[in-house]
XYZ file of N, CA and C in Angstrom:
777
model
N 0.792 -0.574 -0.098
C -0.043 0.072 0.143
C 1.120 1.895 -0.160
N 0.724 1.894 -0.662
C 1.500 3.589 -0.952
C 0.269 4.649 -0.607
N 0.633 5.340 0.557
C 0.612 6.459 1.046
C -0.037 8.152 0.366
N 0.290 8.704 0.133
C -0.067 10.214 -0.147
C -0.360 11.494 0.977
N 0.420 11.698 2.443
C -0.167 12.860 2.525
C 0.085 14.329 1.937
N -0.927 15.411 2.230
C -0.688 16.249 1.198
C -0.938 16.954 2.962
N 0.257 18.502 2.906
C 0.540 19.090 3.559
C 1.046 20.574 3.507
N 0.024 20.639 3.724
C -0.127 22.845 3.273
C 0.149 23.372 3.699
N 0.824 24.375 3.664
C 1.394 25.171 4.422
C 1.849 26.291 4.094
N 2.024 27.571 5.463
C 2.232 29.029 4.679
C 2.758 29.799 5.821
N 4.177 29.591 6.159
C 4.352 30.830 6.819
C 5.044 30.368 8.011
N 4.607 28.208 8.838
C 4.708 27.651 8.853
C 6.122 27.023 10.116
N 7.061 27.516 9.192
C 8.753 26.929 9.006
C 9.114 26.288 11.124
N 8.087 27.373 11.856
C 8.534 26.863 13.398
C 7.791 25.619 13.641
N 6.808 25.166 13.246
C 6.065 23.447 12.944
C 5.642 22.721 12.185
N 6.487 22.884 11.012
C 6.174 22.674 9.959
C 7.822 21.397 9.986
N 8.681 21.572 10.783
C 9.656 19.988 10.742
C 9.381 19.383 11.549
N 8.541 18.747 12.394
C 7.932 18.646 13.601
C 6.942 17.642 13.204
N 5.760 18.299 11.702
C 5.122 17.773 10.965
C 5.497 16.983 10.137
N 6.378 17.223 9.571
C 6.884 16.187 8.418
C 7.577 15.262 9.406
N 8.338 15.239 10.515
C 8.991 14.149 10.914
C 8.458 13.416 11.699
N 6.845 13.438 11.801
C 5.733 12.611 13.237
C 5.066 11.649 11.461
N 5.322 12.961 9.704
C 5.219 11.856 9.007
C 5.766 10.501 8.476
N 7.851 10.892 8.443
C 8.461 10.822 7.482
C 9.292 9.725 8.836
N 9.170 9.945 9.856
C 9.214 8.290 10.986
C 8.117 7.390 10.688
N 7.236 7.359 10.875
C 6.781 6.480 10.464
C 6.735 4.831 9.424
N 6.486 3.494 10.117
C 7.383 2.679 9.839
C 5.957 1.721 9.617
N 6.419 1.234 8.505
C 5.362 0.143 8.163
C 5.231 -0.479 6.369
N 4.849 -1.589 6.124
C 4.047 -2.388 5.018
C 4.216 -0.743 4.120
N 4.495 -0.676 4.577
C 4.057 0.705 3.487
C 4.953 1.364 2.159
N 4.702 1.808 1.136
C 5.735 3.450 0.435
C 4.850 4.589 1.184
N 5.295 5.859 0.869
C 5.121 6.847 0.808
C 5.280 8.177 0.003
N 4.438 8.761 -0.531
C 4.760 10.079 -1.139
C 4.243 10.990 0.232
N 5.208 12.190 0.410
C 4.883 13.454 1.152
C 4.941 14.537 -0.309
N 3.808 15.071 0.151
C 3.587 16.508 -1.201
C 2.954 17.747 0.113
N 3.815 18.393 0.203
C 4.276 20.021 0.515
C 4.143 21.177 -0.288
N 2.618 21.241 -0.137
C 1.987 23.148 -0.588
C 2.633 24.273 0.340
N 3.222 24.656 -0.147
C 3.710 26.320 0.033
C 2.459 26.961 -0.297
N 2.494 28.227 -0.012
C 1.285 28.764 -0.466
C 1.929 30.305 -0.502
N 3.378 30.189 -0.760
C 4.937 31.295 -0.837
C 5.003 31.665 0.522
N 5.318 30.927 1.394
C 5.948 31.600 2.029
C 7.453 31.915 2.779
N 7.654 33.245 3.806
C 8.545 34.474 3.272
C 9.177 34.205 5.153
N 9.511 32.518 5.654
C 10.231 31.931 6.795
C 10.771 31.316 6.831
N 11.778 31.434 5.923
C 12.213 30.021 6.178
C 12.461 28.949 5.763
N 11.120 28.882 5.379
C 10.261 27.393 4.629
C 11.004 26.718 3.427
N 10.758 27.768 2.426
C 11.498 27.011 1.126
C 12.806 26.260 1.542
N 13.216 27.834 2.195
C 15.390 27.213 1.371
C 15.175 26.198 3.105
N 14.369 25.868 4.084
C 14.675 23.960 4.859
C 13.870 23.191 4.373
N 12.847 23.779 3.160
C 12.238 22.080 2.004
C 13.200 22.358 1.406
N 14.096 23.199 0.773
C 15.672 22.606 -0.490
C 16.448 22.364 0.280
N 16.416 21.337 0.876
C 18.262 21.112 1.521
C 16.880 19.838 2.537
N 15.791 19.485 3.068
C 15.347 18.247 3.211
C 16.028 16.980 2.878
N 16.353 16.660 1.571
C 16.921 16.214 0.998
C 16.450 13.783 1.157
N 14.985 14.352 1.252
C 14.345 13.166 1.462
C 13.755 12.946 0.174
N 13.883 11.839 -0.482
C 13.473 11.189 -1.965
C 11.673 11.532 -1.995
N 11.600 10.678 -0.476
C 9.929 10.679 -0.488
C 8.780 12.008 -0.968
N 9.677 13.375 -0.215
C 8.687 14.732 -0.337
C 9.477 15.598 -1.812
N 8.167 16.256 -1.902
C 7.595 16.761 -3.731
C 7.617 18.218 -2.397
N 8.238 19.125 -2.715
C 7.286 20.052 -2.583
C 7.244 21.406 -3.969
N 6.678 22.027 -3.377
C 6.656 23.389 -4.722
C 5.850 24.823 -4.099
N 6.111 25.858 -4.323
C 5.777 27.285 -3.876
C 6.050 28.073 -4.463
N 4.589 28.467 -4.569
C 3.899 29.950 -5.690
C 2.349 30.150 -4.305
N 1.846 31.217 -4.196
C 1.001 31.703 -4.203
C -0.329 30.360 -4.879
N -0.616 31.045 -3.795
C -2.156 30.228 -3.881
C -3.928 30.593 -3.811
N -4.540 30.705 -3.663
C -6.837 31.147 -3.435
C -6.549 30.449 -1.858
N -5.706 29.886 -1.016
C -5.907 29.299 0.315
C -6.038 27.888 0.379
N -5.732 27.913 2.197
C -5.908 25.847 1.780
C -6.483 25.396 1.054
N -7.611 25.943 1.041
C -8.726 24.341 0.668
C -7.453 24.492 -1.547
N -7.476 25.116 -1.405
C -6.816 25.469 -3.258
C -5.139 24.129 -3.178
N -4.543 25.044 -1.544
C -3.232 24.155 -1.626
C -3.557 22.307 -1.375
N -4.785 22.036 -0.805
C -4.456 21.096 -1.038
C -5.287 20.079 -2.397
N -5.871 20.280 -2.453
C -6.411 20.489 -3.919
C -5.861 20.098 -4.901
N -4.756 20.834 -4.669
C -3.209 21.226 -5.848
C -2.639 19.249 -5.851
N -1.964 19.361 -4.234
C -1.439 18.344 -3.820
C -1.954 16.817 -3.395
N -4.283 16.505 -3.899
C -4.325 15.891 -3.927
C -4.154 15.291 -4.958
N -4.436 16.331 -6.866
C -4.374 15.989 -7.968
C -2.982 15.935 -8.457
N -1.941 15.961 -7.640
C -0.826 15.412 -7.693
C -0.678 13.468 -6.855
N -1.324 12.926 -6.006
C -1.085 12.591 -5.339
C -1.050 11.051 -6.206
N -0.407 9.909 -5.747
C 0.242 9.170 -6.611
C -0.550 7.533 -5.396
N -0.740 7.583 -4.582
C -1.532 6.933 -3.542
C -2.534 5.925 -3.199
N -2.481 4.734 -2.871
C -3.869 4.433 -2.944
C -4.934 5.138 -1.518
N -3.493 5.471 -0.728
C -4.471 6.353 0.073
C -4.438 7.626 0.363
N -4.918 8.244 0.859
C -4.515 9.850 0.769
C -5.144 10.663 2.283
N -4.484 11.262 2.922
C -5.162 11.985 3.779
C -4.293 14.095 3.877
N -4.570 14.571 4.563
C -3.593 15.843 4.672
C -3.722 16.390 6.423
N -2.398 15.862 6.160
C -1.771 17.188 7.760
C -1.078 18.621 7.864
N -1.888 19.340 7.878
C -1.821 20.756 7.999
C -0.064 20.732 8.629
N 0.723 22.301 8.714
C 1.972 21.862 8.326
C 2.150 22.161 9.692
N 1.159 22.392 11.030
C 1.794 22.068 12.522
C 0.699 20.993 12.995
N 0.282 20.502 12.378
C -0.040 19.023 13.280
C 0.614 17.866 13.208
N 0.409 16.627 13.955
C 1.354 15.340 14.154
C 0.594 14.143 13.808
N 1.135 13.586 13.140
C 0.833 11.840 13.739
C 1.194 11.214 14.151
N 0.848 10.017 14.955
C 0.703 9.286 15.637
C 2.321 8.706 15.715
N 3.169 7.885 16.320
C 3.535 6.804 15.856
C 2.473 5.416 15.951
N 3.290 4.773 14.819
C 2.219 3.674 14.187
C 1.188 3.999 13.583
N 0.899 5.016 13.869
C -0.231 5.525 12.944
C -0.732 5.319 11.449
N 0.391 5.614 10.401
C 0.475 5.378 8.877
C -0.540 3.379 9.624
N 0.662 2.662 9.615
C 0.603 1.055 9.721
C -0.579 0.724 10.287
N -1.110 1.465 11.273
C -2.297 0.428 11.959
C -3.174 1.036 10.418
N -3.970 2.673 10.318
C -4.428 2.999 8.783
C -4.440 1.631 7.806
N -3.218 1.147 7.247
C -3.081 -0.246 6.582
C -4.064 -1.631 6.796
N -3.086 -1.933 7.215
C -4.057 -2.574 8.191
C -5.348 -2.693 8.964
N -5.384 -1.300 9.335
C -7.131 -1.509 9.267
C -7.826 -1.477 7.025
N -7.408 -1.232 6.439
C -8.154 -0.567 5.204
C -6.985 -2.635 4.269
N -6.340 -2.464 4.466
C -6.362 -4.065 3.704
C -7.226 -4.980 4.447
N -8.064 -4.762 6.296
C -8.771 -5.656 6.439
C -10.375 -5.644 6.358
N -10.148 -4.172 6.043
C -11.406 -4.282 5.813
C -11.929 -3.151 3.821
N -11.771 -4.283 3.317
C -12.179 -3.998 1.599
C -12.800 -3.027 1.107
N -14.218 -2.834 2.331
C -15.420 -1.777 1.820
C -15.053 -0.863 2.709
N -14.013 -1.091 2.958
C -14.129 0.569 3.841
C -13.632 2.167 3.408
N -13.765 2.712 2.652
C -13.241 3.730 1.761
C -13.307 5.528 2.683
N -13.327 5.490 3.396
C -12.712 6.523 4.279
C -12.811 6.022 6.163
N -12.262 6.298 6.556
C -11.978 6.212 8.184
C -11.966 7.256 9.027
N -11.783 7.629 10.027
C -11.995 8.732 11.510
C -11.444 7.593 12.495
N -10.426 8.250 12.743
C -10.025 7.954 14.464
C -10.287 9.472 14.637
N -9.581 9.176 16.741
C -9.442 9.579 17.185
C -7.742 10.111 17.256
N -8.221 11.719 17.757
C -7.322 13.301 17.661
C -7.184 13.393 19.184
N -5.604 14.666 19.394
C -5.633 14.934 20.840
C -5.680 16.514 20.414
N -5.407 16.855 21.733
C -5.558 18.467 20.970
C -4.203 18.770 22.200
N -3.047 19.736 21.398
C -2.023 20.192 21.518
C -2.224 21.083 21.709
N -1.192 22.018 22.692
C -0.736 22.997 22.703
C 0.389 23.761 22.248
N 1.429 24.690 21.626
C 1.789 25.107 20.740
C 3.299 24.839 21.225
N 3.867 24.145 22.605
C 4.377 23.811 22.911
C 4.779 22.290 22.777
N 3.659 21.994 22.035
C 3.845 19.778 22.746
C 2.654 19.187 23.096
N 1.735 20.166 24.393
C 1.556 19.375 25.787
C 0.057 18.923 24.774
N -0.583 17.959 25.801
C -2.138 17.650 25.543
C -2.756 18.504 26.741
N -3.341 18.880 25.651
C -4.642 19.513 26.685
C -5.824 19.810 26.238
N -7.211 20.440 26.372
C -8.785 19.516 25.970
C -8.560 18.838 26.228
N -8.877 17.055 27.522
C -9.234 15.744 26.807
C -10.104 15.844 27.160
N -11.048 16.882 27.588
C -12.392 16.668 27.673
C -12.854 16.878 26.500
N -12.703 17.240 26.075
C -13.383 17.795 24.599
C -12.864 17.020 23.578
N -11.700 16.345 23.837
C -11.575 15.010 22.417
C -12.514 14.531 23.221
N -11.866 14.301 24.554
C -13.375 12.963 24.645
C -14.904 12.688 24.124
N -15.298 14.060 24.389
C -16.418 14.456 23.951
C -16.024 14.508 22.236
N -15.776 14.782 21.710
C -15.757 14.338 20.467
C -15.776 13.709 20.038
N -14.891 11.731 20.747
C -14.813 10.938 20.882
C -16.309 10.064 20.851
N -16.768 10.164 22.234
C -17.757 9.530 22.075
C -18.698 9.805 20.983
N -19.360 11.003 20.839
C -20.259 11.059 19.561
C -18.639 10.833 18.200
N -18.329 10.628 17.965
C -17.705 9.614 16.820
C -18.012 7.660 16.432
N -17.677 7.888 17.824
C -18.235 6.613 18.424
C -19.712 5.939 17.760
N -21.056 7.115 17.866
C -21.851 6.998 17.774
C -22.373 7.291 16.946
N -21.610 7.526 15.678
C -21.994 8.122 14.738
C -22.986 7.234 13.542
N -23.324 8.791 12.969
C -24.734 8.768 12.053
C -24.994 10.338 11.091
N -25.410 9.571 10.267
C -25.279 11.020 9.525
C -26.224 12.298 9.660
N -27.265 12.209 10.040
C -28.346 13.171 11.007
C -26.949 13.880 12.285
N -26.590 13.081 12.781
C -25.850 13.326 13.798
C -24.466 15.131 12.948
N -24.154 13.860 12.234
C -23.013 14.654 11.885
C -23.547 15.699 11.206
N -24.688 16.584 10.768
C -24.998 16.859 10.465
C -25.539 18.652 11.385
N -25.749 17.977 11.783
C -26.321 18.584 13.793
C -24.655 19.178 14.215
N -23.332 18.151 13.728
C -22.523 18.741 14.770
C -20.752 18.329 14.063
N -20.193 18.590 14.091
C -19.718 18.197 12.865
C -17.899 17.292 14.610
N -18.198 15.645 14.313
C -17.732 15.752 15.592
C -16.128 14.670 15.016
N -15.521 14.938 14.535
C -15.200 14.765 13.388
C -13.482 15.539 12.652
N -12.631 15.022 13.447
C -10.524 15.339 13.569
C -9.863 15.419 12.707
N -9.634 16.494 11.645
C -9.721 15.883 9.730
C -8.457 15.472 10.277
N -7.307 15.705 11.196
C -5.873 14.702 10.802
C -6.076 13.188 11.509
N -7.204 13.354 11.784
C -6.742 12.022 11.772
C -8.491 11.256 10.925
N -8.400 11.756 9.984
C -8.693 11.147 8.942
C -8.735 11.080 6.590
N -8.747 9.672 6.854
C -7.856 8.853 5.438
C -8.678 8.249 4.402
N -8.674 8.517 3.873
C -9.489 7.501 2.664
C -8.913 6.519 1.406
N -9.434 6.723 0.382
C -9.358 5.919 -1.390
C -8.960 6.678 -1.314
N -8.016 6.604 -2.775
C -7.826 7.912 -3.443
C -8.647 7.695 -4.228
N -9.716 6.437 -4.265
C -10.358 6.644 -5.761
C -11.755 6.582 -5.358
N -12.467 6.957 -3.831
C -12.982 7.616 -3.302
C -12.837 8.671 -3.312
N -11.992 9.388 -3.366
C -12.318 10.865 -3.132
C -11.905 11.270 -4.637
N -11.330 10.418 -5.715
C -11.912 11.131 -6.561
C -13.475 11.327 -6.809
N -14.503 10.107 -6.557
C -15.636 9.723 -7.028
C -15.803 11.133 -5.883
N -15.985 11.982 -5.611
C -16.526 13.129 -4.552
C -16.338 14.174 -4.728
N -14.670 14.185 -5.096
C -13.907 15.797 -6.203
C -13.843 16.518 -5.118
N -13.715 17.656 -5.177
C -12.012 17.986 -4.487
C -12.530 19.205 -3.159
N -12.440 19.590 -2.627
C -13.242 20.375 -1.709
C -12.813 21.401 -2.218
N -14.423 21.883 -2.093
C -14.436 23.604 -2.048
C -13.774 24.645 -1.183
N -13.142 25.581 -2.572
C -12.679 26.452 -2.065
C -12.909 27.854 -1.967
N -13.778 28.250 -2.413
C -14.737 29.039 -1.584
C -14.984 29.466 -0.135
N -14.519 27.935 0.685
C -15.147 27.820 1.767
C -13.655 27.887 2.813
N -13.232 28.817 4.096
C -12.191 29.130 4.191
C -11.621 28.307 5.842
N -12.939 28.294 6.154
C -12.415 27.913 7.735
C -13.177 25.496 7.665
N -14.228 25.883 6.742
C -15.067 24.577 6.863
C -15.179 23.371 5.737
N -13.973 24.065 5.083
C -13.886 22.719 3.708
C -13.355 21.384 3.679
N -13.938 21.303 5.070
C -12.740 19.584 5.909
C -14.541 19.334 6.255
N -15.604 19.949 6.277
C -16.863 19.121 6.770
C -17.704 19.349 5.481
N -17.661 19.736 4.748
C -18.201 19.877 3.487
C -17.773 18.510 3.144
N -16.751 18.604 2.838
C -16.096 16.513 2.386
C -16.658 15.674 2.957
N -16.348 16.056 4.182
C -16.748 14.693 5.489
C -18.865 14.565 5.242
N -19.181 15.962 4.423
C -21.000 15.718 4.638
C -21.386 14.881 2.479
N -20.728 15.380 2.040
C -20.367 14.467 0.883
C -20.147 12.952 0.671
N -18.288 12.761 1.172
C -18.126 11.432 1.664
C -19.311 10.694 2.557
N -20.060 11.251 3.775
C -21.037 10.264 3.970
C -22.094 9.980 3.381
N -22.584 10.728 2.139
C -23.636 10.746 1.583
C -23.734 9.592 0.825
N -22.193 9.247 0.350
C -22.001 7.931 -0.412
C -21.296 6.793 0.322
N -20.882 6.583 1.775
C -20.308 5.995 1.999
C -19.833 5.921 4.213
N -20.483 5.305 4.440
C -20.766 5.979 6.311
C -18.666 5.228 6.676
N -18.465 6.679 7.037
C -17.153 6.309 7.627
C -16.700 4.973 8.087
N -15.765 4.632 8.808
C -14.863 3.797 9.215
C -14.373 4.128 10.881
N -15.667 3.301 11.750
C -14.427 4.724 13.168
C -13.743 3.704 13.317
N -12.384 4.050 13.855
C -11.486 3.434 14.236
C -10.930 5.008 15.872
N -11.073 3.173 16.773
C -10.935 3.174 17.934
C -8.864 3.138 18.729
N -8.221 4.930 17.924
C -6.890 4.639 18.276
C -7.019 5.647 17.766
N -6.225 6.643 18.646
C -5.386 8.072 18.944
C -4.481 7.879 16.975
N -4.899 8.665 16.199
C -4.080 8.415 15.791
C -2.732 9.846 15.093
N -3.625 10.791 15.797
C -2.765 12.843 15.603
C -3.232 12.930 16.092
N -2.296 14.812 16.135
C -2.756 15.409 17.722
C -2.841 17.066 16.128
N -3.552 17.645 16.853
C -4.521 18.725 16.638
C -3.649 20.096 16.921
N -2.987 20.893 16.865
C -2.667 21.786 17.016
C -3.042 22.357 17.694
N -3.110 23.871 18.827
C -4.153 24.664 19.209
C -2.958 25.617 20.028
N -3.270 26.944 18.850
C -2.650 28.455 20.342
C -3.595 29.136 19.411
N -3.200 30.261 20.113
C -3.836 31.711 19.583
C -3.914 32.351 18.263
N -2.483 32.356 17.618
C -2.554 32.490 16.434
C -2.779 31.694 15.020
N -3.502 30.338 16.022
C -3.373 29.368 14.370
C -5.363 29.928 14.051
N -5.666 29.082 13.258
C -6.778 30.042 12.542
C -7.728 29.778 13.881
N -7.906 27.629 13.873
C -8.935 27.521 15.119
C -8.402 27.917 16.307
N -7.293 28.593 16.160
C -7.054 28.498 17.821
C -8.128 30.740 17.751
N -8.422 31.280 17.289
C -9.172 32.188 17.677
C -10.639 31.412 18.063
N -11.178 30.520 17.377
C -13.036 30.218 17.639
C -13.128 31.864 17.228
N -13.644 31.854 15.879
C -14.161 32.910 15.807
C -15.719 32.449 15.476
N -16.418 33.074 15.323
C -17.678 32.919 15.567
C -18.119 32.781 13.609
N -18.015 33.511 13.063
C -17.823 33.090 11.965
C -17.119 31.585 10.465
N -15.511 31.171 11.535
C -16.330 29.496 11.825
C -17.841 28.710 11.533
N -18.360 29.075 12.355
C -19.063 28.494 12.838
C -19.906 28.914 12.304
N -20.399 30.061 11.558
C -21.378 30.055 11.201
C -21.335 29.672 9.668
N -19.758 29.804 8.995
C -19.675 28.926 8.041
C -20.076 28.040 7.662
N -20.171 27.121 9.495
C -19.798 25.350 8.995
C -21.356 25.092 9.152
N -22.252 26.389 9.960
C -24.343 26.562 9.541
C -24.827 26.050 8.770
N -23.690 27.064 7.669
C -23.660 27.544 6.194
C -23.966 26.214 4.983
N -23.064 25.537 5.266
C -22.664 24.216 5.370
C -23.362 23.479 4.818
N -23.669 22.982 6.864
C -24.726 21.916 7.016
C -25.749 21.967 6.287
N -26.361 23.482 5.596
C -27.558 24.066 5.309
C -28.302 23.044 3.500
N -27.095 23.382 3.220
C -26.508 22.944 2.197
C -27.166 20.847 1.860
N -27.179 19.945 2.576
C -27.109 19.374 3.114
C -28.364 19.020 3.865
N -29.081 19.644 4.911
C -30.593 19.395 5.208
C -31.809 19.090 5.548
N -31.278 19.940 4.272
C -32.783 19.973 3.289
C -34.284 20.238 4.349
N -35.589 19.513 4.206
C -36.004 19.548 5.540
C -36.386 20.267 6.838
N -35.118 19.527 7.211
C -35.238 19.098 8.547
C -34.743 19.653 9.381
N -35.846 20.559 9.397
C -35.921 21.851 10.711
C -34.901 21.399 11.569
N -35.526 20.097 11.930
C -34.648 19.855 13.644
C -33.321 19.748 13.695
N -33.182 18.576 12.927
C -30.911 19.213 12.234
C -30.836 20.811 12.223
N -31.777 21.614 11.858
C -31.119 22.883 11.528
C -31.178 23.455 13.014
N -31.899 23.808 14.067
C -32.088 23.830 14.819
C -31.481 23.456 15.905
N -31.281 22.239 16.361
C -29.771 21.616 16.443
C -28.756 22.096 16.222
N -27.535 22.395 15.274
C -27.551 22.982 14.760
C -26.424 23.840 15.849
N -27.997 24.792 14.963
C -27.000 26.333 15.905
C -27.844 26.580 17.459
N -28.747 25.610 18.088
C -27.647 25.324 19.028
C -26.510 24.650 19.760
N -26.009 24.045 19.379
C -24.853 23.173 19.056
C -23.476 24.547 18.659
N -23.855 25.244 18.747
C -22.916 26.904 17.567
C -22.910 27.357 19.005
N -24.066 27.496 19.278
C -23.468 27.774 20.569
C -23.207 27.684 22.072
N -23.074 26.761 21.835
C -23.034 25.957 22.407
C -20.919 25.447 22.705
N -20.592 25.469 21.525
C -19.570 25.294 21.466
C -18.631 26.304 21.340
N -19.332 27.840 21.109
C -18.435 29.329 20.826
C -18.469 29.353 22.879
N -19.604 29.626 23.396
C -19.291 29.480 24.708
C -18.609 28.894 25.419
N -18.613 27.633 25.383
C -17.445 26.218 26.152
C -15.723 26.838 26.398
N -15.573 26.905 24.353
C -14.154 27.276 24.208
C -13.894 29.304 25.385
N -14.883 29.751 25.288
C -14.336 31.157 25.659
C -14.435 31.259 27.497
N -15.468 29.982 27.948
C -15.260 29.652 29.503
C -14.091 28.944 29.014
N -13.563 27.696 28.664
C -12.491 27.918 28.597
C -10.706 28.723 27.939
N -11.426 29.426 28.313
C -10.289 30.479 27.233
C -10.318 31.489 29.137
N -11.118 31.354 29.939
C -11.188 32.341 30.854
C -10.566 31.747 32.008
N -10.446 30.359 32.137
C -10.624 29.602 33.436
C -8.921 28.865 32.733
N -8.436 29.177 32.163
C -7.550 28.785 31.535
C -7.642 27.555 30.934
N -7.824 26.998 30.443
C -8.632 25.561 30.911
C -7.808 25.257 29.138
C-alpha cells in the first residue's frame, strides 16, 4: 500500500519540521509520498524544504487562493492508494500509518475512516482532553444526521481511498474554515465512515492559529455548509444552531479559566 500525505503550509517554519518528522518517521509495510504545498512562505520554509534531501518529499511553493486550493493541488499530484492531509502544524502519532494500512487491508469495503485525535498546545502538551473525549464519544455513535448537527470528525485523523476521493470531488475552495466538514458531508452521502478506536493524530491549538481564534465566523460558515444538506430537516437545523452557541461559549469559558 502507498500513502500520499498532503501538507498545505504558509509561513509555518516553526512547526513544519515536527510535522514532517511525524510523517517521515512512520514505519510499516507501506510506501510513502509526502507532498508539501506551500503558499509562498517568506519565513525560511522554502529554504528548509530545499535542504531536506528526502526522496519521499516533493514540494512546490507559489501563491495560491488559500488552504483548500493548496490541498486540491496536492491531491491532484497524489499517487497513493490511501490519501490524507496533515496541516503544517499538526502531527501523526507513532504507528498511525501502519494502523491505518492494516485497517484498510482488513476492511476492503471501507472507503474512508476517522480515528481519534488529541489536542496539543504550541509546545506540544496535550490539552483539553475533555473536548477530545466528547468528540470521541459522538464519533463512536456516528450517524449522518448527527454529523449534520455537529462536526465530531477530527480532520487530522481522517484517511480515504484515493479512488473514493475522486468520486466525491475536490474541496470547496470558497470555504475558509470548513472545507473539511463539507467534504465529510459529501463523503457521508456515499459511504459511512469506518470508525477506528485509536489515536492517530494530534491537532495543534494555539492563539494565532486559524482554529485557535474560535471565531464565530467559523461556526456560521459551518452552519451554512450544513444547510446545503439539511433539506427539510428543521429539527437538525435548530440543533446545529444550538450546538454553535454551546461550542462558542464552552471555548470562551475554557479560555477564561485557562483550560
